[in-house]
């Protein structure tokens, strides 16, 4: 029996194909309603006009992002099946002359004929749908990072403002890709873990898309690209000579924007591509990571089950806090092909694992409190963090003297082991969610030896940072002799200040395990 009521599902659009007007190759359409496509042979951008195609442009070659997704990959979201039938690759950066990064918008065609977008950005994924209610969007010139606004019946905060352009496209698309047209794109986040994007290609009539974060494992995907288990196989054809020492360098990830030379440890900027004039700056001295680059360890972050993470980057960061003076900490960049990126922080507070958030917390009762997932957090510190040493590969462009305003929050009560970190620049605000990880769990995960036994308060400054940090705990050893403790620490600080020029101006703090080393918060 045919259901002729209004509740009947719409008919599934039929497949359609036509010859490319430029090269004659067949251009397939999974939906008869999709108006645009890019020929997979000659890269011509074509538009449907009745039963024929007309060439309207040409797409550049796609940048190989080593994605696990590809055209034809299928999955299920909220019990609705979809297939990836096209994609647009975007690049962003200052003036867009040199790219600071790229992301991909996959055109997801659902079985009911609806089009959506599966956004892929640094191994984070969002499924979003275009909306028609963007009429309340403010003019682009009226927006700034961190601003609050009301749009589509929700409260949002501006998370980032970038100038981006579509650099390449593939497959069939619901709208014409505006290739090489740099324009503003504004990302919004809210306390419900939603993401919204305002695209100001036409600044008088911006388009709006709203979506939710997803994990690939939740989408029952089929037809994924087969690749290395951790996504770190050397990329062929991208080797180059270090501009500092001439040694051969070969990035292991296609999306690497910065890397260090394995010979002289100079930091090399790859944001313009390996074929461009590469720039590098020599780092004063090497800092030996406690967890070697390339090490694989099985570790859980928060409520997520443990998975294998590989260490692909290491940095030392310094900051000056009004309450604690100057300090530094170690930051390890981890990667898992299914989970994306994570940060493992080694500081005098112990080990903390962080993942970047999609949403933003709600403001609490005062300026120093926020709420996230119905839990309160209180601000404990605010400082400007700066990179002082880098080793390995990074998916963002790390530049000398770059700094970011960082605000750290701790959970309270039963959530005291939880952490939030807010990092702010002129163009972006990034929130990260983390939790304390016991030192024994880190040692076991990465098969590290226990720290050497040394007398309490003995200095350890071979790398300017110190040994593997232990768990978060009180500074007092329980004896109550805080005055004696302070005098010993002061004496050591004076000794280190005189002997170690590299530590001049750096206040060393005591850790819970009795060692002396510098430390701090999130990346």
Coordinates of C-alpha atoms in Angstrom, one line a residue:
X1 CA 0.0 0.0 0.0
X2 CA 1.4 3.4 -0.9
X3 CA 1.3 6.0 1.8
X4 CA 0.1 9.2 0.2
X5 CA 0.0 11.2 3.4
X6 CA 2.2 14.1 4.3
X7 CA 4.2 11.7 6.5
X8 CA 5.4 9.6 3.5
X9 CA 9.2 9.8 3.1
X10 CA 10.4 11.7 0.0
X11 CA 11.4 9.7 -3.0
X12 CA 15.1 8.8 -3.1
X13 CA 16.7 10.9 -5.9
X14 CA 17.8 8.9 -8.8
X15 CA 21.4 8.7 -9.9
X16 CA 22.4 10.6 -13.0
X17 CA 25.5 11.0 -15.2
X18 CA 26.6 13.1 -18.2
X19 CA 29.8 13.6 -20.2
X20 CA 32.3 16.3 -19.1
X21 CA 32.1 19.2 -21.6
X22 CA 35.9 19.5 -21.4
X23 CA 37.3 16.0 -21.6
X24 CA 34.3 13.8 -22.3
X25 CA 34.8 11.6 -19.2
X26 CA 31.6 10.5 -17.4
X27 CA 30.7 12.8 -14.5
X28 CA 28.4 10.8 -12.1
X29 CA 25.8 12.4 -9.8
X30 CA 24.5 10.4 -6.9
X31 CA 21.5 12.7 -6.7
X32 CA 19.6 14.2 -9.6
X33 CA 19.1 17.4 -7.6
X34 CA 22.8 18.2 -7.1
X35 CA 23.7 21.1 -9.4
X36 CA 27.5 21.2 -9.3
X37 CA 30.4 18.7 -9.7
X38 CA 34.1 18.5 -10.4
X39 CA 35.3 16.1 -13.1
X40 CA 37.7 13.6 -11.5
X41 CA 39.8 13.5 -14.7
X42 CA 40.4 17.0 -15.9
X43 CA 39.4 18.9 -12.7
X44 CA 36.8 21.0 -14.5
X45 CA 34.0 22.5 -12.4
X46 CA 30.7 21.9 -14.1
X47 CA 27.1 22.9 -13.6
X48 CA 24.0 21.1 -14.7
X49 CA 21.8 22.8 -17.2
X50 CA 18.9 20.4 -18.0
X51 CA 20.4 17.2 -19.3
X52 CA 23.8 18.6 -20.2
X53 CA 26.8 20.0 -18.2
X54 CA 28.5 23.3 -18.7
X55 CA 32.1 24.0 -17.7
X56 CA 32.3 27.0 -15.4
X57 CA 35.9 26.7 -14.0
X58 CA 38.7 24.5 -13.0
X59 CA 39.7 23.2 -9.6
X60 CA 43.3 22.9 -8.3
X61 CA 44.6 19.6 -7.2
X62 CA 43.6 18.6 -3.7
X63 CA 46.2 18.6 -0.9
X64 CA 46.7 15.1 0.4
X65 CA 45.5 15.3 4.0
X66 CA 45.9 11.6 4.6
X67 CA 42.2 11.5 5.5
X68 CA 40.6 8.1 6.2
X69 CA 37.5 9.4 4.3
X70 CA 37.0 9.3 0.6
X71 CA 34.3 9.7 -2.0
X72 CA 31.9 6.7 -1.6
X73 CA 32.4 6.3 2.1
X74 CA 29.1 5.6 3.7
X75 CA 27.8 5.7 7.2
X76 CA 24.8 6.2 9.6
X77 CA 24.1 9.3 11.7
X78 CA 21.0 9.4 14.0
X79 CA 19.7 6.2 12.1
X80 CA 19.9 8.0 8.8
X81 CA 22.2 6.6 6.1
X82 CA 24.5 8.8 4.1
X83 CA 27.2 8.7 1.5
X84 CA 30.1 11.1 0.9
X85 CA 29.7 12.3 -2.7
X86 CA 31.9 15.4 -2.8
X87 CA 34.2 17.6 -0.9
X88 CA 35.6 21.2 -0.7
X89 CA 39.0 21.8 0.7
X90 CA 39.6 25.2 2.4
X91 CA 42.8 26.9 3.4
X92 CA 43.3 29.8 5.8
X93 CA 46.1 32.1 6.9
X94 CA 47.1 35.7 7.1
X95 CA 46.2 37.1 3.8
X96 CA 45.9 33.5 2.6
X97 CA 49.1 33.9 0.7
X98 CA 50.7 31.3 2.9
X99 CA 48.4 28.7 4.5
X100 CA 48.4 28.3 8.3
X101 CA 46.2 25.2 7.8
X102 CA 43.5 23.5 5.9
X103 CA 40.2 21.7 6.5
X104 CA 37.8 19.7 4.4
X105 CA 34.0 19.9 4.1
X106 CA 32.6 16.6 2.8
X107 CA 29.2 16.7 1.1
X108 CA 27.2 14.0 2.8
X109 CA 24.1 13.0 0.8
X110 CA 21.5 11.3 3.0
X111 CA 19.1 8.6 1.8
X112 CA 16.1 11.0 2.2
X113 CA 17.7 13.4 -0.3
X114 CA 19.0 15.9 2.3
X115 CA 22.5 17.3 2.0
X116 CA 24.8 17.8 5.0
X117 CA 28.4 18.6 5.6
X118 CA 30.9 16.3 7.4
X119 CA 33.6 18.8 8.5
X120 CA 37.1 17.3 9.0
X121 CA 39.6 19.6 10.8
X122 CA 42.7 18.2 12.5
X123 CA 41.0 14.9 13.0
X124 CA 38.0 16.5 14.6
X125 CA 34.6 16.0 12.9
X126 CA 31.3 17.8 12.9
X127 CA 28.1 17.0 10.9
X128 CA 26.3 20.2 10.1
X129 CA 23.3 21.3 7.9
X130 CA 22.7 24.6 6.1
X131 CA 20.1 26.8 7.7
X132 CA 17.8 29.4 6.3
X133 CA 17.5 31.5 9.5
X134 CA 20.8 33.5 9.2
X135 CA 18.9 36.8 8.9
X136 CA 19.8 37.8 12.4
X137 CA 23.6 37.5 11.8
X138 CA 25.4 40.8 12.5
X139 CA 27.6 42.5 9.9
X140 CA 31.0 40.9 9.7
X141 CA 32.7 44.1 10.8
X142 CA 30.7 44.1 14.0
X143 CA 32.1 40.7 15.1
X144 CA 35.1 40.0 17.4
X145 CA 36.5 36.9 19.0
X146 CA 34.8 36.1 22.3
X147 CA 31.7 38.1 21.5
X148 CA 28.3 36.8 22.6
X149 CA 25.4 36.8 20.2
X150 CA 21.9 35.4 19.7
X151 CA 21.3 33.5 16.5
X152 CA 18.8 30.8 15.4
X153 CA 17.2 30.7 18.8
X154 CA 20.5 29.9 20.6
X155 CA 23.2 31.8 22.5
X156 CA 26.6 31.6 20.9
X157 CA 30.2 32.8 21.4
X158 CA 32.5 33.7 18.6
X159 CA 35.3 31.1 18.7
X160 CA 37.4 32.1 15.6
X161 CA 37.5 34.6 12.7
X162 CA 39.6 33.7 9.7
X163 CA 40.0 34.7 6.1
X164 CA 39.7 31.5 4.1
X165 CA 39.3 30.3 0.5
X166 CA 38.2 27.2 -1.2
X167 CA 41.5 25.8 -2.7
X168 CA 40.1 22.7 -4.4
X169 CA 37.0 20.6 -4.8
X170 CA 36.0 17.1 -5.9
X171 CA 32.8 15.2 -6.7
X172 CA 29.2 16.7 -6.6
X173 CA 28.3 19.7 -4.5
X174 CA 25.0 21.4 -3.6
X175 CA 26.5 24.9 -4.1
X176 CA 29.2 26.3 -6.5
X177 CA 32.6 26.3 -4.9
X178 CA 34.0 29.8 -4.8
X179 CA 37.6 28.7 -5.6
X180 CA 40.4 31.1 -4.7
X181 CA 38.0 33.7 -3.3
X182 CA 39.3 34.7 0.1
X183 CA 36.5 35.8 2.4
X184 CA 35.7 35.8 6.2
X185 CA 34.4 32.7 7.9
X186 CA 33.3 32.9 11.6
X187 CA 33.0 29.9 13.9
X188 CA 30.5 30.0 16.8
X189 CA 30.3 27.6 19.7
X190 CA 27.7 27.2 22.5
X191 CA 27.3 25.5 25.9
X192 CA 25.3 22.7 24.2
X193 CA 28.4 21.5 22.4
X194 CA 27.1 22.8 19.1
X195 CA 29.1 24.4 16.3
X196 CA 27.8 27.1 13.9
X197 CA 29.6 28.6 10.9
X198 CA 28.8 32.0 9.3
X199 CA 30.2 32.2 5.8
X200 CA 30.6 35.8 4.6
X201 CA 31.3 35.0 1.0
X202 CA 28.5 37.5 0.4
X203 CA 29.0 39.9 3.3
X204 CA 25.5 41.3 2.8
X205 CA 23.9 37.8 3.1
X206 CA 26.0 35.3 5.1
X207 CA 25.1 31.7 5.1
X208 CA 24.6 29.7 8.3
X209 CA 25.3 26.0 9.1
X210 CA 24.8 24.4 12.5
X211 CA 26.0 21.0 13.6
X212 CA 27.3 18.7 16.3
X213 CA 30.6 17.0 16.9
X214 CA 30.8 13.3 16.0
X215 CA 33.4 10.5 16.3
X216 CA 34.1 8.4 13.3
X217 CA 33.7 5.3 15.4
X218 CA 30.0 6.3 16.0
X219 CA 29.1 6.6 12.4
X220 CA 29.4 2.9 11.3
X221 CA 31.5 4.0 8.4
X222 CA 32.2 1.7 5.4
X223 CA 34.6 2.2 2.6
X224 CA 37.3 4.0 4.5
X225 CA 40.8 4.5 3.1
X226 CA 43.2 1.7 4.3
X227 CA 46.2 3.3 5.9
X228 CA 48.9 2.9 8.6
X229 CA 47.5 2.1 12.0
X230 CA 48.7 5.4 13.5
X231 CA 48.7 7.6 10.4
X232 CA 52.5 8.3 10.6
X233 CA 54.0 6.6 7.6
X234 CA 56.6 8.8 5.9
X235 CA 55.1 10.8 3.1
X236 CA 56.9 10.1 -0.2
X237 CA 58.2 13.0 -2.2
X238 CA 58.2 15.6 0.6
X239 CA 61.8 15.3 1.7
X240 CA 63.9 18.5 1.7
X241 CA 67.1 19.9 2.9
X242 CA 67.1 21.7 6.3
X243 CA 67.6 25.4 5.6
X244 CA 69.8 25.7 8.7
X245 CA 72.2 22.8 8.4
X246 CA 71.4 21.1 5.1
X247 CA 70.5 17.7 6.5
X248 CA 67.7 15.7 4.9
X249 CA 64.3 16.2 6.5
X250 CA 61.1 14.2 5.7
X251 CA 57.8 15.1 7.4
X252 CA 55.8 12.1 8.3
X253 CA 52.4 13.8 8.1
X254 CA 51.0 15.5 5.0
X255 CA 49.3 18.2 7.2
X256 CA 52.5 19.1 9.1
X257 CA 52.9 22.9 9.2
X258 CA 56.0 23.0 11.4
X259 CA 58.7 20.5 12.2
X260 CA 62.2 20.4 13.8
X261 CA 65.3 19.2 12.0
X262 CA 66.5 15.8 13.4
X263 CA 70.1 16.9 13.1
X264 CA 70.4 20.5 14.3
X265 CA 66.9 20.8 15.9
X266 CA 66.1 24.0 14.1
X267 CA 62.4 24.8 13.8
X268 CA 61.3 24.8 10.2
X269 CA 58.2 26.6 8.9
X270 CA 56.4 24.4 6.3
X271 CA 53.2 26.5 6.0
X272 CA 54.1 27.6 2.5
X273 CA 54.9 24.0 1.3
X274 CA 58.2 22.2 1.0
X275 CA 58.7 23.6 -2.5
X276 CA 58.7 27.2 -1.2
X277 CA 61.5 29.2 0.4
X278 CA 61.8 27.5 3.8
X279 CA 62.5 29.5 6.9
X280 CA 64.0 28.2 10.1
X281 CA 65.4 29.5 13.3
X282 CA 68.1 27.8 15.4
X283 CA 67.1 26.9 18.9
X284 CA 69.6 27.7 21.6
X285 CA 70.0 24.2 23.1
X286 CA 68.2 20.9 22.8
X287 CA 65.8 19.8 25.6
X288 CA 65.6 16.0 25.7
X289 CA 62.0 14.8 25.9
X290 CA 61.3 12.5 28.8
X291 CA 59.0 10.5 26.4
X292 CA 60.8 10.0 23.1
X293 CA 59.2 11.1 19.9
X294 CA 57.6 8.1 18.1
X295 CA 56.8 6.3 21.4
X296 CA 53.4 4.6 21.4
X297 CA 51.5 4.2 24.6
X298 CA 48.0 3.1 25.6
X299 CA 46.3 5.8 27.6
X300 CA 42.7 6.9 28.5
X301 CA 41.6 10.6 28.6
X302 CA 38.7 11.4 30.9
X303 CA 35.7 9.1 30.2
X304 CA 37.2 7.8 26.9
X305 CA 38.4 4.3 26.8
X306 CA 42.2 3.8 26.5
X307 CA 43.6 3.7 23.0
X308 CA 47.1 3.8 21.5
X309 CA 48.6 7.2 21.2
X310 CA 51.9 8.1 19.4
X311 CA 54.0 11.0 20.5
X312 CA 54.6 13.2 17.4
X313 CA 55.6 16.5 18.9
X314 CA 57.2 18.0 22.0
X315 CA 57.6 21.5 23.2
X316 CA 58.7 23.5 26.2
X317 CA 56.6 26.5 27.1
X318 CA 57.3 29.4 29.4
X319 CA 55.0 31.9 31.1
X320 CA 54.9 34.6 33.7
X321 CA 52.1 34.5 36.2
X322 CA 51.4 37.4 38.5
X323 CA 51.0 35.0 41.4
X324 CA 53.7 32.5 40.7
X325 CA 56.4 34.4 38.8
X326 CA 58.0 32.8 35.7
X327 CA 57.7 29.1 35.0
X328 CA 57.8 26.5 32.3
X329 CA 56.4 23.1 31.4
X330 CA 56.6 20.2 28.9
X331 CA 53.9 19.7 26.3
X332 CA 53.6 16.4 24.3
X333 CA 51.4 16.3 21.2
X334 CA 49.8 12.8 20.8
X335 CA 48.0 11.4 17.8
X336 CA 45.6 8.5 17.2
X337 CA 44.2 8.0 13.7
X338 CA 40.7 7.4 15.1
X339 CA 40.7 9.9 18.0
X340 CA 42.7 12.7 16.5
X341 CA 45.1 14.8 18.7
X342 CA 45.6 15.1 22.4
X343 CA 48.0 16.9 24.7
X344 CA 49.9 15.4 27.6
X345 CA 51.2 18.1 30.0
X346 CA 54.1 17.4 32.3
X347 CA 54.4 20.1 34.9
X348 CA 55.1 20.6 38.6
X349 CA 51.4 20.0 39.2
X350 CA 51.8 16.4 37.8
X351 CA 50.4 14.9 34.5
X352 CA 47.3 16.3 32.9
X353 CA 45.8 15.0 29.6
X354 CA 43.8 17.5 27.5
X355 CA 41.5 17.3 24.4
X356 CA 40.3 20.3 22.6
X357 CA 36.5 21.0 23.1
X358 CA 33.8 21.7 20.5
X359 CA 31.6 23.7 22.8
X360 CA 32.3 26.5 25.3
X361 CA 31.4 26.6 29.0
X362 CA 28.7 28.8 30.5
X363 CA 29.6 31.8 32.5
X364 CA 29.3 31.1 36.3
X365 CA 28.1 33.3 39.1
X366 CA 31.1 35.5 38.8
X367 CA 33.9 36.3 36.3
X368 CA 36.2 33.6 37.7
X369 CA 33.8 30.7 37.5
X370 CA 32.3 28.7 34.6
X371 CA 30.2 25.6 34.2
X372 CA 30.8 22.8 31.8
X373 CA 28.6 19.6 31.5
X374 CA 26.8 20.7 34.7
X375 CA 30.0 20.9 36.7
X376 CA 31.5 24.1 38.2
X377 CA 35.1 25.2 37.6
X378 CA 37.0 28.0 39.2
X379 CA 39.8 30.1 37.6
X380 CA 43.2 29.4 39.2
X381 CA 45.6 31.2 37.0
X382 CA 46.0 33.5 33.9
X383 CA 49.2 34.1 32.0
X384 CA 50.7 34.6 28.6
X385 CA 52.4 31.4 27.4
X386 CA 55.2 31.4 24.9
X387 CA 57.0 28.5 23.1
X388 CA 60.7 28.3 24.0
X389 CA 61.6 24.9 22.5
X390 CA 60.0 22.7 19.8
X391 CA 60.8 19.2 18.5
X392 CA 58.8 16.9 16.2
X393 CA 55.9 17.7 13.9
X394 CA 52.8 20.0 14.5
X395 CA 49.6 20.5 12.6
X396 CA 49.7 24.2 13.2
X397 CA 52.4 26.8 12.2
X398 CA 54.7 27.3 15.2
X399 CA 56.5 30.6 14.9
X400 CA 59.2 32.2 17.0
X401 CA 57.9 34.4 19.8
X402 CA 54.3 33.3 19.2
X403 CA 52.3 33.7 22.5
X404 CA 48.8 33.0 23.7
X405 CA 46.8 34.2 26.6
X406 CA 46.0 31.2 28.7
X407 CA 43.4 30.9 31.5
X408 CA 43.3 27.7 33.7
X409 CA 40.3 26.4 35.6
X410 CA 40.1 23.6 38.1
X411 CA 37.1 21.5 38.9
X412 CA 35.7 21.7 42.5
X413 CA 34.5 19.1 45.0
X414 CA 34.0 15.7 43.4
X415 CA 35.3 17.1 40.1
X416 CA 38.6 18.5 41.6
X417 CA 40.7 16.3 39.2
X418 CA 39.1 17.9 36.2
X419 CA 40.7 20.8 34.3
X420 CA 39.6 23.4 31.7
X421 CA 42.0 25.6 29.7
X422 CA 41.1 28.7 27.6
X423 CA 43.6 29.9 25.0
X424 CA 43.0 33.3 23.4
X425 CA 44.5 35.1 20.4
X426 CA 43.2 38.0 18.3
X427 CA 41.6 35.6 15.9
X428 CA 40.7 32.5 18.0
X429 CA 39.6 31.2 21.3
X430 CA 40.2 27.5 22.0
X431 CA 38.8 25.6 25.0
X432 CA 40.3 22.3 26.1
X433 CA 39.0 19.8 28.6
X434 CA 41.4 17.7 30.7
X435 CA 41.9 15.6 33.8
X436 CA 44.8 14.5 36.1
X437 CA 46.5 11.3 35.0
X438 CA 48.4 9.4 37.7
X439 CA 52.2 9.3 37.0
X440 CA 52.2 5.5 37.3
X441 CA 49.7 5.4 34.5
X442 CA 51.9 7.5 32.3
X443 CA 55.0 5.4 33.1
X444 CA 53.2 2.2 32.4
X445 CA 51.6 3.5 29.2
X446 CA 54.9 4.6 27.7
X447 CA 57.1 2.1 29.4
X448 CA 59.2 4.7 31.3
X449 CA 61.5 4.1 34.2
X450 CA 60.7 5.5 37.6
X451 CA 62.5 8.8 38.5
X452 CA 65.8 8.4 40.2
X453 CA 65.9 8.7 44.0
X454 CA 67.5 11.9 45.1
X455 CA 67.5 13.8 48.4
X456 CA 64.5 16.0 49.0
X457 CA 64.8 19.5 47.5
X458 CA 67.9 18.5 45.4
X459 CA 68.1 20.5 42.2
X460 CA 67.8 18.8 38.8
X461 CA 68.4 21.2 36.0
X462 CA 70.2 19.2 33.3
X463 CA 67.5 20.2 30.8
X464 CA 66.2 23.3 32.6
X465 CA 63.0 21.4 33.4
X466 CA 63.6 18.4 35.6
X467 CA 62.7 14.7 35.9
X468 CA 59.5 12.9 35.2
X469 CA 56.9 14.6 37.4
X470 CA 54.8 12.7 39.9
X471 CA 51.2 13.1 40.8
X472 CA 49.5 16.3 41.9
X473 CA 49.8 16.7 45.6
X474 CA 50.6 19.1 48.4
X475 CA 53.9 20.9 48.6
X476 CA 54.3 20.1 52.3
X477 CA 55.8 16.7 53.3
X478 CA 53.5 16.6 56.3
X479 CA 56.1 17.7 58.8
X480 CA 54.6 21.2 59.0
X481 CA 58.0 22.8 58.6
X482 CA 57.0 25.2 55.9
X483 CA 59.5 27.9 57.0
X484 CA 62.4 25.4 56.7
X485 CA 61.1 24.3 53.3
X486 CA 60.9 27.9 52.1
X487 CA 64.4 28.6 53.2
X488 CA 65.8 25.6 51.5
X489 CA 64.0 26.4 48.3
X490 CA 65.2 30.0 48.4
X491 CA 68.8 28.9 48.9
X492 CA 68.5 26.6 45.9
X493 CA 66.9 29.3 43.8
X494 CA 69.8 31.7 44.5
X495 CA 72.3 28.9 43.7
X496 CA 70.6 28.1 40.4
X497 CA 70.3 31.8 39.5
X498 CA 74.0 32.3 39.8
X499 CA 75.2 29.2 38.1
X500 CA 72.7 28.7 35.3
X501 CA 72.4 31.7 32.9
X502 CA 69.7 29.9 30.9
X503 CA 67.5 30.1 34.0
X504 CA 68.1 33.7 34.7
X505 CA 64.8 35.4 35.4
X506 CA 63.1 32.0 35.8
X507 CA 61.6 31.1 39.2
X508 CA 61.9 27.4 39.9
X509 CA 59.2 25.8 42.0
X510 CA 59.1 22.6 44.1
X511 CA 57.1 19.6 43.0
X512 CA 55.2 17.2 45.0
X513 CA 57.9 14.6 44.7
X514 CA 60.6 16.8 46.2
X515 CA 62.5 17.6 43.0
X516 CA 63.1 21.1 41.9
X517 CA 62.0 22.0 38.3
X518 CA 59.9 24.5 36.4
X519 CA 56.2 23.9 35.6
X520 CA 52.9 25.3 34.5
X521 CA 49.6 24.6 32.9
X522 CA 48.1 23.6 29.6
X523 CA 49.5 24.3 26.1

